[in-house]
PDB file of C-alpha atoms in Angstrom:
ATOM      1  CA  UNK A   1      93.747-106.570 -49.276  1.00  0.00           C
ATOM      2  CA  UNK A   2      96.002-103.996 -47.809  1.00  0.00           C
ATOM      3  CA  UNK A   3      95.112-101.876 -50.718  1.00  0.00           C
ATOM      4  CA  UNK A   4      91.650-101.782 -50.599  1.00  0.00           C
ATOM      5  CA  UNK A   5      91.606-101.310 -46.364  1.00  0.00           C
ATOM      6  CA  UNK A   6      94.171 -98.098 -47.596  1.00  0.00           C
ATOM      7  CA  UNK A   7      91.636 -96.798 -50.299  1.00  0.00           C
ATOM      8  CA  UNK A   8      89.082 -97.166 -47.850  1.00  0.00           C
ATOM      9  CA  UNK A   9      90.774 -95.240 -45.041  1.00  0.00           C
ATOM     10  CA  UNK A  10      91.590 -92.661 -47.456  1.00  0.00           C
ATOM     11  CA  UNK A  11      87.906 -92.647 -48.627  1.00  0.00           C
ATOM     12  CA  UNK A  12      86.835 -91.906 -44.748  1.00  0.00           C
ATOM     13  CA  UNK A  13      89.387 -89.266 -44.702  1.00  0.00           C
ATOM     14  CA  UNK A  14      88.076 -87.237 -47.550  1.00  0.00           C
ATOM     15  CA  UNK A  15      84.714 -87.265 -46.504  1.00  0.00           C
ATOM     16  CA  UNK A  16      86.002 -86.375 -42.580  1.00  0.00           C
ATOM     17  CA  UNK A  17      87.759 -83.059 -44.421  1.00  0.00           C
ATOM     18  CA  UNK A  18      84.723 -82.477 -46.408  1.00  0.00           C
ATOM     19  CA  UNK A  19      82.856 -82.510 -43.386  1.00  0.00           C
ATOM     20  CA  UNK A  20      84.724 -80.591 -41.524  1.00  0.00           C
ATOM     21  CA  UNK A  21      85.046 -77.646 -44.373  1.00  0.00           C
ATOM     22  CA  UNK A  22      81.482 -77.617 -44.747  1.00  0.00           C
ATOM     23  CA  UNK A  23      80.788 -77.244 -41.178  1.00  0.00           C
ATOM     24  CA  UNK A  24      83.392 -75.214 -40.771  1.00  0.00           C
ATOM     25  CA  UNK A  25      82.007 -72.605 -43.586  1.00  0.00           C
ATOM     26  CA  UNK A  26      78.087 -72.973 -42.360  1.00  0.00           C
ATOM     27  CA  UNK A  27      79.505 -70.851 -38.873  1.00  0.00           C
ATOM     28  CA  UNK A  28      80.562 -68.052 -41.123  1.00  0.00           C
ATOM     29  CA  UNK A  29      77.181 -66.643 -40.721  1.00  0.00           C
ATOM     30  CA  UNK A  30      76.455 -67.590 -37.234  1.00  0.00           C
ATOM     31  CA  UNK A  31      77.475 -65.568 -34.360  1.00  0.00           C
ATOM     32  CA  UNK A  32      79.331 -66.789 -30.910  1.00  0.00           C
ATOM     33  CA  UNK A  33      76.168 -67.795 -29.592  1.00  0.00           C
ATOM     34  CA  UNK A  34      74.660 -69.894 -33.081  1.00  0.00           C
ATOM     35  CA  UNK A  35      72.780 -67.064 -34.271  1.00  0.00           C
ATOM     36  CA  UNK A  36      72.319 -66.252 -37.653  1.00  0.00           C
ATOM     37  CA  UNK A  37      73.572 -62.467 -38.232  1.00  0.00           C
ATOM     38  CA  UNK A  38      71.155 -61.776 -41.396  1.00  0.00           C
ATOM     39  CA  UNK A  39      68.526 -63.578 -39.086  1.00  0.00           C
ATOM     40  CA  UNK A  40      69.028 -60.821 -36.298  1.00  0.00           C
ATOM     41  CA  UNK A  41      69.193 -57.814 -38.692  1.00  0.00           C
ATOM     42  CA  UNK A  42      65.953 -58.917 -40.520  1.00  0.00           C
ATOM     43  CA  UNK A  43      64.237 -59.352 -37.066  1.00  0.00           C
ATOM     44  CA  UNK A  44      65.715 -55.816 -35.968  1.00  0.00           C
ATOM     45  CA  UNK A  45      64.469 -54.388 -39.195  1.00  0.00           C
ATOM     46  CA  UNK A  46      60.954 -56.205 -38.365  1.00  0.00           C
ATOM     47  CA  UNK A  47      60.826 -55.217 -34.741  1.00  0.00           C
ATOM     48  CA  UNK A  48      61.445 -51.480 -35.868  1.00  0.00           C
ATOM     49  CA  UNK A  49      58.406 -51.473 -38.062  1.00  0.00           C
ATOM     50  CA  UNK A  50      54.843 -51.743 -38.023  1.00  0.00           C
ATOM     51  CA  UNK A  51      53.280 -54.173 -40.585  1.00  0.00           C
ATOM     52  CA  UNK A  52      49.402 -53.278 -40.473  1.00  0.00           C
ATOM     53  CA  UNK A  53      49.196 -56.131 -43.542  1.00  0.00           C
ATOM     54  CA  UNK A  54      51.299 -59.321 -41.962  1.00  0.00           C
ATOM     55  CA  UNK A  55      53.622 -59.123 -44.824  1.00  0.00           C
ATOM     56  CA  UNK A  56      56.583 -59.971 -42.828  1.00  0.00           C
ATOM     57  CA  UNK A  57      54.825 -62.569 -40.887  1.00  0.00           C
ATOM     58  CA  UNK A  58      56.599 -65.665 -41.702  1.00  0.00           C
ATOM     59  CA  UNK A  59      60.261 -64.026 -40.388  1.00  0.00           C
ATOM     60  CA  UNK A  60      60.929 -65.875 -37.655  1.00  0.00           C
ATOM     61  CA  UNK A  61      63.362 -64.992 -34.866  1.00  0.00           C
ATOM     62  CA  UNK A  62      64.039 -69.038 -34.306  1.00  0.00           C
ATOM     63  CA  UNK A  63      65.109 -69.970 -38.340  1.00  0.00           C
ATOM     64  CA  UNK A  64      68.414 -70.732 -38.608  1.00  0.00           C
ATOM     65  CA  UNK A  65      67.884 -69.296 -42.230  1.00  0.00           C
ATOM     66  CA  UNK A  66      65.928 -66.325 -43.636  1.00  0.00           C
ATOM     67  CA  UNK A  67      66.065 -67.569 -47.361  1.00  0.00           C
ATOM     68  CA  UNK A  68      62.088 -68.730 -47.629  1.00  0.00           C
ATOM     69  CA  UNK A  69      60.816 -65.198 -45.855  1.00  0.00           C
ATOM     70  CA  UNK A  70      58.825 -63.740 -48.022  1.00  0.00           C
ATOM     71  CA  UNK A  71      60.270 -59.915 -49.234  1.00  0.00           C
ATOM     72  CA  UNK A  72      63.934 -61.727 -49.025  1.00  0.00           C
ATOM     73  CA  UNK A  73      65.840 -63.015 -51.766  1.00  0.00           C
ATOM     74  CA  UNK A  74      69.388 -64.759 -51.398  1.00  0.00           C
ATOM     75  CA  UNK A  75      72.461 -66.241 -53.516  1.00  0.00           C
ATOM     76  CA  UNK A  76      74.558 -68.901 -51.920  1.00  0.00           C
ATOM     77  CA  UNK A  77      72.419 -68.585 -48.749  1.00  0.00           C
ATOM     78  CA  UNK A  78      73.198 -64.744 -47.507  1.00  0.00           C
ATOM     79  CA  UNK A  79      70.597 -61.809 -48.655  1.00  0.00           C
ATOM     80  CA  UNK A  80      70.774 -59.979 -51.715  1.00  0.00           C
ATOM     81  CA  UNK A  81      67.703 -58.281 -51.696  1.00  0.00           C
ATOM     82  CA  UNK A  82      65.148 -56.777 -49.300  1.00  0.00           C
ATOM     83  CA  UNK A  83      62.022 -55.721 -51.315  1.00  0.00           C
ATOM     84  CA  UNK A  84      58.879 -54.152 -49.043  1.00  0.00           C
ATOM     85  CA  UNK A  85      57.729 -51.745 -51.607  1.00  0.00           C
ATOM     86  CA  UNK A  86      53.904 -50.603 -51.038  1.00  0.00           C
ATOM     87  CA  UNK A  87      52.837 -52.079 -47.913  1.00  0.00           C
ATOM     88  CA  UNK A  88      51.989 -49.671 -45.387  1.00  0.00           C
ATOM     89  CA  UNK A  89      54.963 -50.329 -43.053  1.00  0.00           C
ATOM     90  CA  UNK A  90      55.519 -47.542 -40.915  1.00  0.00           C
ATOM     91  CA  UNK A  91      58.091 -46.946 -38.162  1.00  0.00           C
ATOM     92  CA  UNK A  92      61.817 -46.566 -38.626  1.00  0.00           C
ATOM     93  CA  UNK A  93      64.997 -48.607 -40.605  1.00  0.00           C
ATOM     94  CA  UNK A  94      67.230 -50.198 -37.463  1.00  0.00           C
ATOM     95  CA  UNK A  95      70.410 -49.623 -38.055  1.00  0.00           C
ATOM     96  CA  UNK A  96      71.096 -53.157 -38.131  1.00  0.00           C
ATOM     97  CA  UNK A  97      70.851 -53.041 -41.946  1.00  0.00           C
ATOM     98  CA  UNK A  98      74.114 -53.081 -42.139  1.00  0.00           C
ATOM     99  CA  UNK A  99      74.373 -56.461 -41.087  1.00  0.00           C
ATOM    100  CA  UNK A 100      73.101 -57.588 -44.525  1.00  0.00           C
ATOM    101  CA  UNK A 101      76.410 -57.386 -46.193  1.00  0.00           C
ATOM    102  CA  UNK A 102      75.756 -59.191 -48.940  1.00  0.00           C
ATOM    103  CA  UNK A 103      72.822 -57.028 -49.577  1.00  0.00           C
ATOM    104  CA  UNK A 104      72.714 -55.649 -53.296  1.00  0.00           C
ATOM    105  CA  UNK A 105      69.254 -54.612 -53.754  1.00  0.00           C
ATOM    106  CA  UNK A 106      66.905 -52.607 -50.567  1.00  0.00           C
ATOM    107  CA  UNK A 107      63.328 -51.813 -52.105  1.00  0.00           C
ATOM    108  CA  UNK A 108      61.462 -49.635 -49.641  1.00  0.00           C
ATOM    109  CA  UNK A 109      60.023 -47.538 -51.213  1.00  0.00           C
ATOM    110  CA  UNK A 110      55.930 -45.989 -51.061  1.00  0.00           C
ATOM    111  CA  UNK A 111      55.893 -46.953 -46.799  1.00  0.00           C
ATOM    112  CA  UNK A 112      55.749 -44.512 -44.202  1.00  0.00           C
ATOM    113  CA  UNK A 113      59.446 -45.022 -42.319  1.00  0.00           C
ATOM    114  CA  UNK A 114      60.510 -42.219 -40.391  1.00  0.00           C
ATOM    115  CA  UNK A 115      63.482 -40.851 -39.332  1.00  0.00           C
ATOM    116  CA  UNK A 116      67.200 -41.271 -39.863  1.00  0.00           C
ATOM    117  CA  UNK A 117      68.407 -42.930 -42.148  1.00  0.00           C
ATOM    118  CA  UNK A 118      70.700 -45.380 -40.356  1.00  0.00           C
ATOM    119  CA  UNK A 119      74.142 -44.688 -41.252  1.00  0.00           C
ATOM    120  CA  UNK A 120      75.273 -48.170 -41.164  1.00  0.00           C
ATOM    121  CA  UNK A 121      73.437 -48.018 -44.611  1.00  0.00           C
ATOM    122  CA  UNK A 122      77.026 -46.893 -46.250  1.00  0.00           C
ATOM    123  CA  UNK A 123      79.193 -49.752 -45.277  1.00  0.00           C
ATOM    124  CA  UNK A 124      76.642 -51.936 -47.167  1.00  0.00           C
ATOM    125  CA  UNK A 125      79.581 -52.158 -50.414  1.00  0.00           C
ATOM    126  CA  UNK A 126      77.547 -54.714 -52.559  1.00  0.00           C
ATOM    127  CA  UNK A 127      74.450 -52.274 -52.488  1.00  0.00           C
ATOM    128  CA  UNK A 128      73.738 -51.441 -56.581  1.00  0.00           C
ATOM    129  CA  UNK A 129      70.261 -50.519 -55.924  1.00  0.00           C
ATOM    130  CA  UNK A 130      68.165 -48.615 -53.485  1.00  0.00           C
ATOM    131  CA  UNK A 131      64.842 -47.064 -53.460  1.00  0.00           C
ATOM    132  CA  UNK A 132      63.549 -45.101 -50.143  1.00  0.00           C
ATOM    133  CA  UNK A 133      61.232 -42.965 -52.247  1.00  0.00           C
ATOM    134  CA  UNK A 134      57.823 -42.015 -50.921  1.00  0.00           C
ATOM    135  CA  UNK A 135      58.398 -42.224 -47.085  1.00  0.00           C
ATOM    136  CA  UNK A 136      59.371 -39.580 -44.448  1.00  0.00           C
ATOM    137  CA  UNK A 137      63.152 -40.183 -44.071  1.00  0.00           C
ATOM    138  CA  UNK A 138      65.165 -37.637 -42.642  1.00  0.00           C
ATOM    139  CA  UNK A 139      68.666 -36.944 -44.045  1.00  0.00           C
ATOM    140  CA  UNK A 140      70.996 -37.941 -47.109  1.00  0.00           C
ATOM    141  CA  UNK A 141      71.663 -41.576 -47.869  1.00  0.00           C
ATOM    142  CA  UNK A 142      74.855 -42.451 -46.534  1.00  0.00           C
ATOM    143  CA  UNK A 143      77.991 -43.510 -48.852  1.00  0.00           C
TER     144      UNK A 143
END
């Protein structure tokens, strides 16, 4: 009997620590306040831009994750690739693109964004791809 009560007390450890990691890991991404960071950027990026076609109409500011918006795409939940080619946006890249660390891919190409582009752009070190073709940046893209 005293076996089985020890097996089962080490049972309820494990899953206590596996708990714990998990949770522990999940606040990677959130900020002091419970806040996804790569839900902020993509709502700064949104704010910054006008969508005349809805395409980024399902990013909400309230979603704990961004990983069903449409024009994101993620690996073990953080964004790997921002794709809004063709759709009319027009406005300006926030500089909170560089919040999107994880970010390997940003497709934004045949828009009409203006201005700078944001310098935070070069701490992005995952980024393999990048197309701002076909819009009215100003500048050199940022390494």
């Amino acid at each position: 009997l005293t076996g089985i009560l020890f097996r089962m007390r080490e049972a309820q450890l494990g899953f206590f620590f596996a708990f714990f990691c998990l949770w522990d890991c999940s606040l990677c991404w959130l900020s002091p306040d419970g806040v996804n960071y790569e839900v902020q950027a993509l709502m700064d990026i949104k704010e910054a831009l006008r969508d005349p076609h809805g395409v980024l109409d399902n990013w909400d500011a309230n979603a704990v994750d961004p990983c069903s918006w449409t024009m994101v795409t993620c690996s073990q939940g953080q964004v790997v690739n921002l794709g809004v080619p063709s759709q009319g946006l027009h406005g300006t890249l926030s500089p909170s693109i560089g919040n999107l660390t994880s970010l390997q891919t940003l497709l934004l190409q045949s828009n009409d964004i203006t201005g700078p582009i944001p310098t935070e752009l070069g701490k992005l070190s995952k980024l393999q791809t990048i197309d701002l073709s076909d819009n009215l940046f100003t500048g050199k893209i940022p390494t």
